């Protein structure tokens, strides 16, 4: 199968619509990461997503809709705080989990009685979703456990020859996946941290919890239980630049090609060693993280992370992705 990379010109949107209506899978740009979309109402199309990704059958998918789409039919009620959050943050990088009305394929929610809904702000995503005018089930467009894709080329690297079309909207400006928020309880509860932070949600809803999985418990959001975002090279995780320098020098002596992933301040302390600069702010680090992980896996024999010092806000999401990419317990 030829994998075409197109923009949002008429012909591209028409092709995307025809593919979706035929039960095929189409990758598309969003402001967070690229998605791998299919008709959420179709059992066959949704199962195709799981097969392509090699995704565990108990990890539910997010349904994506355009900004004017009426989600009332997809969900079974909405608490007042969720309506306020929707008005404040959508379209944007916030996924809201509602009681499901059971209108989409049962394979979307993997047996849960809830449905995750997202309205991406990316003009490419909006053009695609408006054209099809259907709920589109879409996980991140990477092979399961691999680093999420933030360019069309990343999607191509994982799926060329396997999917017919990628709608290219350029590099993703958000860079980490959306915040997933459980809106089925008394107060909203974050299941996956992201660009819409706990502080931002609490400012609108008055309160916001963060879900932490307890040992032995069945996770509320199955995706958070899996190893994720892993670069395909050896990795090491260090708490300080000094520790990273020692690990780097040892690998170099062995004849390897080590590389250090760190925030700008740490890079200065590492004097001449090969560094990938995450930047200074939480937003910069979110935007750069996955692209740097994908770059490093193709060139480095050992990728060494230095834990960033920044805390709070978007850093919660960045740290969650970094720890999981490097296999460090939270
Ligand atoms: O930014 C994003 O959210 C991207 C773009 C493509 O929209 N999508 C994305 O999808 O990250 P995925 O499949 O890689 O991650 C979806 C997360 C998983 O952790 C999954 O367990 C959780 O959302 N999820 C989906 N439906 C759920 C539900 N009904 N209840 C709880 N968690 C749910
Ligand atoms: Mg994913």
Short mmCIF file of C-alpha atoms and ligand atoms in Angstrom, two decimals:
data_model
loop_
_atom_site.label_atom_id
_atom_site.label_comp_id
_atom_site.label_asym_id
_atom_site.label_seq_id
_atom_site.Cartn_x
_atom_site.Cartn_y
_atom_site.Cartn_z
CA UNK A 1 0.00 0.00 0.00
CA UNK A 2 1.26 3.47 -0.87
CA UNK A 3 1.16 5.94 2.05
CA UNK A 4 0.39 9.44 0.80
CA UNK A 5 1.24 12.56 2.82
CA UNK A 6 -1.11 15.43 1.93
CA UNK A 7 -2.27 18.74 3.45
CA UNK A 8 -5.86 19.95 3.74
CA UNK A 9 -6.43 20.84 0.10
CA UNK A 10 -9.87 19.86 -1.28
CA UNK A 11 -8.59 16.70 -2.89
CA UNK A 12 -6.92 15.55 0.34
CA UNK A 13 -10.05 16.08 2.44
CA UNK A 14 -12.19 14.33 -0.14
CA UNK A 15 -9.79 11.37 -0.15
CA UNK A 16 -9.79 11.27 3.67
CA UNK A 17 -13.59 11.23 3.79
CA UNK A 18 -13.83 8.43 1.21
CA UNK A 19 -11.28 6.35 3.13
CA UNK A 20 -13.04 6.83 6.47
CA UNK A 21 -16.40 5.94 4.92
CA UNK A 22 -14.80 2.78 3.51
CA UNK A 23 -13.72 1.74 7.02
CA UNK A 24 -10.06 2.67 6.52
CA UNK A 25 -7.66 4.41 8.88
CA UNK A 26 -6.34 7.95 8.26
CA UNK A 27 -3.59 9.68 10.27
CA UNK A 28 -4.05 13.39 11.01
CA UNK A 29 -2.32 16.31 12.70
CA UNK A 30 -3.55 17.62 16.03
CA UNK A 31 -2.06 20.32 18.28
CA UNK A 32 -0.79 17.63 20.71
CA UNK A 33 0.48 14.64 18.69
CA UNK A 34 -0.63 13.01 15.42
CA UNK A 35 -3.68 10.71 15.64
CA UNK A 36 -4.62 7.49 13.83
CA UNK A 37 -8.32 7.92 13.08
CA UNK A 38 -11.21 5.69 12.03
CA UNK A 39 -15.03 5.77 12.12
CA UNK A 40 -15.88 5.30 15.80
CA UNK A 41 -19.24 3.71 14.92
CA UNK A 42 -17.65 0.86 12.96
CA UNK A 43 -16.44 -2.26 14.82
CA UNK A 44 -14.24 -3.25 11.89
CA UNK A 45 -12.62 0.17 11.50
CA UNK A 46 -11.93 0.50 15.24
CA UNK A 47 -10.43 -2.99 15.41
CA UNK A 48 -8.15 -2.07 12.54
CA UNK A 49 -6.64 0.68 14.71
CA UNK A 50 -5.79 -1.82 17.46
CA UNK A 51 -4.24 -4.22 14.95
CA UNK A 52 -2.14 -1.56 13.23
CA UNK A 53 -0.76 -0.21 16.49
CA UNK A 54 -0.35 -3.56 18.21
CA UNK A 55 -2.37 -2.00 21.01
CA UNK A 56 -3.57 -4.04 24.02
CA UNK A 57 -7.30 -4.77 23.68
CA UNK A 58 -8.12 -3.22 27.08
CA UNK A 59 -6.79 0.28 26.38
CA UNK A 60 -9.71 2.50 25.27
CA UNK A 61 -9.63 5.12 22.52
CA UNK A 62 -10.56 8.80 22.49
CA UNK A 63 -13.33 9.96 20.14
CA UNK A 64 -12.53 13.17 18.24
CA UNK A 65 -15.19 15.57 16.92
CA UNK A 66 -15.23 18.99 15.26
CA UNK A 67 -16.10 22.11 17.23
CA UNK A 68 -19.74 22.31 16.13
CA UNK A 69 -20.44 18.62 16.60
CA UNK A 70 -23.24 18.00 19.12
CA UNK A 71 -21.80 15.52 21.63
CA UNK A 72 -25.14 15.20 23.50
CA UNK A 73 -26.04 12.01 21.62
CA UNK A 74 -22.71 10.36 22.44
CA UNK A 75 -22.87 10.89 26.20
CA UNK A 76 -25.29 10.17 29.01
CA UNK A 77 -25.43 13.48 30.86
CA UNK A 78 -22.94 16.18 31.76
CA UNK A 79 -22.28 17.70 35.20
CA UNK A 80 -22.33 21.54 35.32
CA UNK A 81 -18.58 21.73 35.99
CA UNK A 82 -17.90 19.76 32.77
CA UNK A 83 -19.96 22.18 30.72
CA UNK A 84 -17.95 25.06 32.19
CA UNK A 85 -14.66 23.28 31.40
CA UNK A 86 -15.78 22.53 27.86
CA UNK A 87 -16.57 26.20 27.31
CA UNK A 88 -13.26 27.28 28.82
CA UNK A 89 -10.85 24.85 27.12
CA UNK A 90 -12.38 23.37 23.96
CA UNK A 91 -11.29 23.19 21.22
CA UNK A 92 -7.94 22.37 22.81
CA UNK A 93 -5.75 19.73 24.45
CA UNK A 94 -8.29 18.50 27.01
CA UNK A 95 -10.02 15.10 26.71
CA UNK A 96 -13.18 14.70 28.79
CA UNK A 97 -14.46 11.31 29.98
CA UNK A 98 -18.26 11.07 30.23
CA UNK A 99 -20.82 8.36 30.93
CA UNK A 100 -21.33 6.77 27.50
CA UNK A 101 -24.67 6.50 25.71
CA UNK A 102 -23.33 3.44 23.86
CA UNK A 103 -23.70 4.98 20.38
CA UNK A 104 -20.18 4.17 19.15
CA UNK A 105 -18.54 0.77 18.64
CA UNK A 106 -18.07 -1.17 21.88
CA UNK A 107 -14.41 -1.59 20.93
CA UNK A 108 -13.79 2.15 21.48
CA UNK A 109 -14.21 2.02 25.27
CA UNK A 110 -13.04 -1.60 25.71
CA UNK A 111 -15.92 -2.56 27.96
CA UNK A 112 -15.93 0.59 30.13
CA UNK A 113 -19.28 2.40 30.43
CA UNK A 114 -17.60 5.73 29.76
CA UNK A 115 -16.50 7.57 26.60
CA UNK A 116 -13.52 9.91 26.18
CA UNK A 117 -14.21 12.90 23.93
CA UNK A 118 -11.75 15.41 22.48
CA UNK A 119 -12.19 18.49 20.28
CA UNK A 120 -8.72 19.29 18.91
CA UNK A 121 -7.92 22.90 18.01
CA UNK A 122 -5.56 22.09 15.11
CA UNK A 123 -6.96 23.58 11.86
CA UNK A 124 -5.94 20.37 10.05
CA UNK A 125 -7.85 18.22 12.55
CA UNK A 126 -10.84 20.55 12.40
CA UNK A 127 -10.92 20.49 8.58
CA UNK A 128 -10.73 16.68 8.57
CA UNK A 129 -13.36 16.20 11.30
CA UNK A 130 -15.70 18.70 9.70
CA UNK A 131 -15.35 17.02 6.32
CA UNK A 132 -16.24 13.56 7.65
CA UNK A 133 -18.72 14.95 10.22
CA UNK A 134 -18.47 11.71 12.22
CA UNK A 135 -17.04 10.76 15.62
CA UNK A 136 -13.47 9.62 14.87
CA UNK A 137 -11.78 7.19 17.26
CA UNK A 138 -8.06 8.00 17.34
CA UNK A 139 -5.10 7.04 19.50
CA UNK A 140 -1.69 8.59 18.99
CA UNK A 141 -0.30 7.49 15.59
CA UNK A 142 2.66 5.48 16.86
CA UNK A 143 3.23 1.74 17.14
CA UNK A 144 2.21 0.68 20.66
CA UNK A 145 4.85 1.66 23.30
CA UNK A 146 6.89 3.71 20.82
CA UNK A 147 7.34 7.48 21.17
CA UNK A 148 4.27 9.47 20.06
CA UNK A 149 4.60 11.21 16.67
CA UNK A 150 4.87 14.99 16.40
CA UNK A 151 5.55 15.23 12.65
CA UNK A 152 4.04 13.52 9.60
CA UNK A 153 7.46 11.91 9.02
CA UNK A 154 7.27 10.24 12.46
CA UNK A 155 3.90 8.73 11.49
CA UNK A 156 5.35 7.64 8.17
CA UNK A 157 8.32 6.00 9.94
CA UNK A 158 5.96 3.81 12.02
CA UNK A 159 3.23 3.08 9.45
CA UNK A 160 4.44 3.49 5.86
CA UNK A 161 2.93 0.83 3.65
CA UNK A 162 0.30 0.12 6.31
CA UNK A 163 -2.00 3.16 6.09
CA UNK A 164 -3.15 5.02 2.96
CA UNK A 165 -3.04 8.67 4.07
CA UNK A 166 -1.42 11.11 6.51
CA UNK A 167 -2.91 14.62 6.77
CA UNK A 168 0.16 16.76 7.41
CA UNK A 169 -0.33 19.90 9.51
CA UNK A 170 3.36 20.43 10.29
CA UNK A 171 5.08 19.92 13.64
CA UNK A 172 2.74 19.68 16.63
CA UNK A 173 3.00 22.79 18.81
CA UNK A 174 1.75 21.12 22.03
CA UNK A 175 4.00 18.09 21.83
CA UNK A 176 2.56 15.84 24.56
CA UNK A 177 -0.83 14.14 24.57
CA UNK A 178 -3.98 15.85 25.85
CA UNK A 179 -4.92 15.98 29.51
CA UNK A 180 -7.45 13.19 30.16
CA UNK A 181 -10.08 14.28 32.68
CA UNK A 182 -12.68 12.05 34.32
CA UNK A 183 -15.96 14.01 34.37
CA UNK A 184 -18.16 11.26 35.81
CA UNK A 185 -17.74 12.12 39.50
CA UNK A 186 -18.56 14.92 41.94
CA UNK A 187 -15.38 16.77 41.00
CA UNK A 188 -13.18 16.44 37.91
CA UNK A 189 -10.23 14.11 38.24
CA UNK A 190 -7.13 14.07 36.02
CA UNK A 191 -6.32 10.59 34.66
CA UNK A 192 -3.42 11.73 32.45
CA UNK A 193 -1.58 15.02 32.95
CA UNK A 194 -1.08 17.28 29.95
CA UNK A 195 -1.08 20.83 28.65
CA UNK A 196 -4.30 21.79 30.41
CA UNK A 197 -3.03 21.67 33.97
CA UNK A 198 -4.64 20.87 37.29
CA UNK A 199 -4.35 24.54 38.26
CA UNK A 200 -6.15 25.64 35.07
CA UNK A 201 -8.96 23.12 35.63
CA UNK A 202 -9.36 23.99 39.33
CA UNK A 203 -9.59 27.69 38.43
CA UNK A 204 -12.71 26.97 36.36
CA UNK A 205 -14.25 24.00 38.19
CA UNK A 206 -13.37 25.09 41.73
CA UNK A 207 -11.60 21.81 42.42
CA UNK A 208 -9.62 19.11 40.61
CA UNK A 209 -8.22 15.76 41.74
CA UNK A 210 -5.37 13.76 40.22
CA UNK A 211 -5.83 10.02 39.98
CA UNK A 212 -3.00 7.89 41.33
CA UNK A 213 -3.18 4.18 40.75
CA UNK A 214 -2.85 2.07 43.91
CA UNK A 215 -0.89 -1.17 43.81
CA UNK A 216 -3.02 -4.11 42.68
CA UNK A 217 -5.93 -1.91 41.59
CA UNK A 218 -7.51 -2.08 38.14
CA UNK A 219 -6.57 1.31 36.65
CA UNK A 220 -9.33 3.80 35.91
CA UNK A 221 -7.59 4.66 32.66
CA UNK A 222 -5.97 1.46 31.40
CA UNK A 223 -3.43 3.30 29.23
CA UNK A 224 -1.61 4.66 32.26
CA UNK A 225 -0.64 1.13 33.35
CA UNK A 226 1.52 0.42 30.30
CA UNK A 227 5.16 1.15 29.55
CA UNK A 228 5.07 3.94 27.03
CA UNK A 229 6.85 6.47 24.89
CA UNK A 230 10.03 4.38 24.71
CA UNK A 231 12.88 5.34 22.40
CA UNK A 232 14.40 2.32 20.62
CA UNK A 233 17.86 2.69 22.09
CA UNK A 234 19.47 2.01 25.47
CA UNK A 235 18.56 4.62 28.09
CA UNK A 236 19.69 5.87 31.49
CA UNK A 237 17.98 8.29 33.87
CA UNK A 238 20.00 10.59 36.13
CA UNK A 239 18.97 13.01 38.87
CA UNK A 240 21.85 15.43 38.24
CA UNK A 241 24.12 16.71 35.48
CA UNK A 242 27.19 15.40 37.36
CA UNK A 243 25.80 11.88 37.43
CA UNK A 244 24.93 12.13 33.71
CA UNK A 245 28.44 13.33 32.88
CA UNK A 246 29.95 10.24 34.56
CA UNK A 247 27.60 7.86 32.72
CA UNK A 248 28.35 9.69 29.46
CA UNK A 249 32.11 9.49 29.88
CA UNK A 250 31.97 5.76 30.66
CA UNK A 251 29.95 5.07 27.50
CA UNK A 252 32.35 7.18 25.45
CA UNK A 253 35.35 5.23 26.76
CA UNK A 254 33.61 2.04 25.68
CA UNK A 255 33.50 3.45 22.14
CA UNK A 256 29.77 4.24 22.25
CA UNK A 257 27.91 7.32 21.03
CA UNK A 258 26.14 8.64 24.13
CA UNK A 259 23.84 11.63 24.14
CA UNK A 260 22.32 13.62 27.02
CA UNK A 261 18.73 14.90 27.06
CA UNK A 262 18.43 17.82 29.49
CA UNK A 263 17.07 21.30 30.10
CA UNK A 264 19.11 24.28 28.91
CA UNK A 265 20.56 25.08 32.34
CA UNK A 266 22.00 21.56 32.69
CA UNK A 267 23.43 21.58 29.15
CA UNK A 268 25.68 24.48 30.12
CA UNK A 269 27.16 22.42 32.97
CA UNK A 270 27.96 19.46 30.71
CA UNK A 271 30.75 21.20 28.80
CA UNK A 272 31.23 19.89 25.26
CA UNK A 273 29.33 16.63 25.68
CA UNK A 274 26.69 15.81 23.05
CA UNK A 275 23.41 17.27 24.39
CA UNK A 276 19.82 17.49 23.20
CA UNK A 277 18.37 20.68 24.67
CA UNK A 278 14.82 20.41 26.02
CA UNK A 279 14.61 24.18 26.56
CA UNK A 280 13.69 26.21 29.61
CA UNK A 281 9.94 26.32 30.17
CA UNK A 282 7.48 23.45 30.63
CA UNK A 283 5.83 24.35 27.32
CA UNK A 284 9.16 24.24 25.45
CA UNK A 285 10.06 20.90 26.98
CA UNK A 286 6.65 19.45 26.07
CA UNK A 287 7.05 20.66 22.48
CA UNK A 288 10.55 19.23 22.06
CA UNK A 289 10.52 16.01 24.09
CA UNK A 290 9.16 13.47 21.59
CA UNK A 291 11.02 14.86 18.58
CA UNK A 292 14.28 14.65 20.54
CA UNK A 293 13.55 11.09 21.72
CA UNK A 294 12.91 10.05 18.12
CA UNK A 295 16.05 11.79 16.90
CA UNK A 296 18.20 10.19 19.61
CA UNK A 297 17.00 6.63 19.01
CA UNK A 298 18.41 6.78 15.48
CA UNK A 299 21.85 8.11 16.42
CA UNK A 300 22.75 7.39 20.05
CA UNK A 301 23.99 4.11 21.56
CA UNK A 302 22.91 5.39 24.98
CA UNK A 303 20.45 8.19 25.69
CA UNK A 304 20.95 9.71 29.14
CA UNK A 305 18.22 11.90 30.65
CA UNK A 306 18.84 14.49 33.33
CA UNK A 307 15.73 15.06 35.42
CA UNK A 308 14.55 18.66 34.89
CA UNK A 309 14.35 20.87 37.97
CA UNK A 310 11.12 22.64 37.01
CA UNK A 311 7.95 21.72 38.90
CA UNK A 312 4.24 22.46 38.64
CA UNK A 313 2.02 23.40 35.71
CA UNK A 314 2.89 21.70 32.42
CA UNK A 315 5.99 20.14 34.04
CA UNK A 316 3.73 17.53 35.68
CA UNK A 317 2.84 16.19 32.23
CA UNK A 318 6.43 16.48 30.94
CA UNK A 319 7.82 14.60 33.94
CA UNK A 320 5.18 11.87 33.60
CA UNK A 321 6.19 11.28 29.94
CA UNK A 322 9.92 11.44 30.68
CA UNK A 323 9.77 8.98 33.56
CA UNK A 324 7.76 6.54 31.49
CA UNK A 325 10.01 6.87 28.44
CA UNK A 326 13.00 6.07 30.65
CA UNK A 327 11.22 3.35 32.66
CA UNK A 328 11.38 5.20 36.00
CA UNK A 329 8.67 4.59 38.63
CA UNK A 330 6.53 7.63 39.46
O1 LIG B 1 -3.64 14.24 22.53
C1 LIG B 1 -4.19 13.15 22.50
O2 LIG B 1 -5.01 12.79 23.38
C2 LIG B 1 -3.88 12.22 21.34
C3 LIG B 1 -4.39 12.88 20.04
C4 LIG B 1 -4.23 11.98 18.84
O3 LIG B 1 -5.70 13.30 20.20
N1 LIG B 1 -4.45 10.93 21.52
C5 LIG B 1 -3.98 10.05 22.44
O4 LIG B 1 -4.61 8.82 22.41
O5 LIG B 1 -3.07 10.29 23.18
P1 LIG B 1 -4.02 7.53 23.14
O6 LIG B 1 -4.91 6.43 22.70
O7 LIG B 1 -2.59 7.41 22.85
O8 LIG B 1 -4.29 7.77 24.67
C6 LIG B 1 -5.62 7.77 25.17
C7 LIG B 1 -5.63 7.73 26.67
C8 LIG B 1 -5.21 6.37 27.20
O9 LIG B 1 -4.43 6.56 28.37
C9 LIG B 1 -6.56 5.72 27.53
O10 LIG B 1 -6.45 4.73 28.53
C10 LIG B 1 -7.37 6.93 27.96
O11 LIG B 1 -6.96 7.97 27.12
N2 LIG B 1 -8.82 6.71 27.79
C11 LIG B 1 -9.51 6.59 26.63
N3 LIG B 1 -10.81 6.36 26.87
C12 LIG B 1 -10.97 6.33 28.21
C13 LIG B 1 -12.08 6.14 29.09
N4 LIG B 1 -13.31 5.91 28.63
N5 LIG B 1 -11.85 6.17 30.43
C14 LIG B 1 -10.61 6.40 30.92
N6 LIG B 1 -9.52 6.60 30.14
C15 LIG B 1 -9.69 6.57 28.81
MG1 LIG B 2 -0.63 6.92 22.87
#
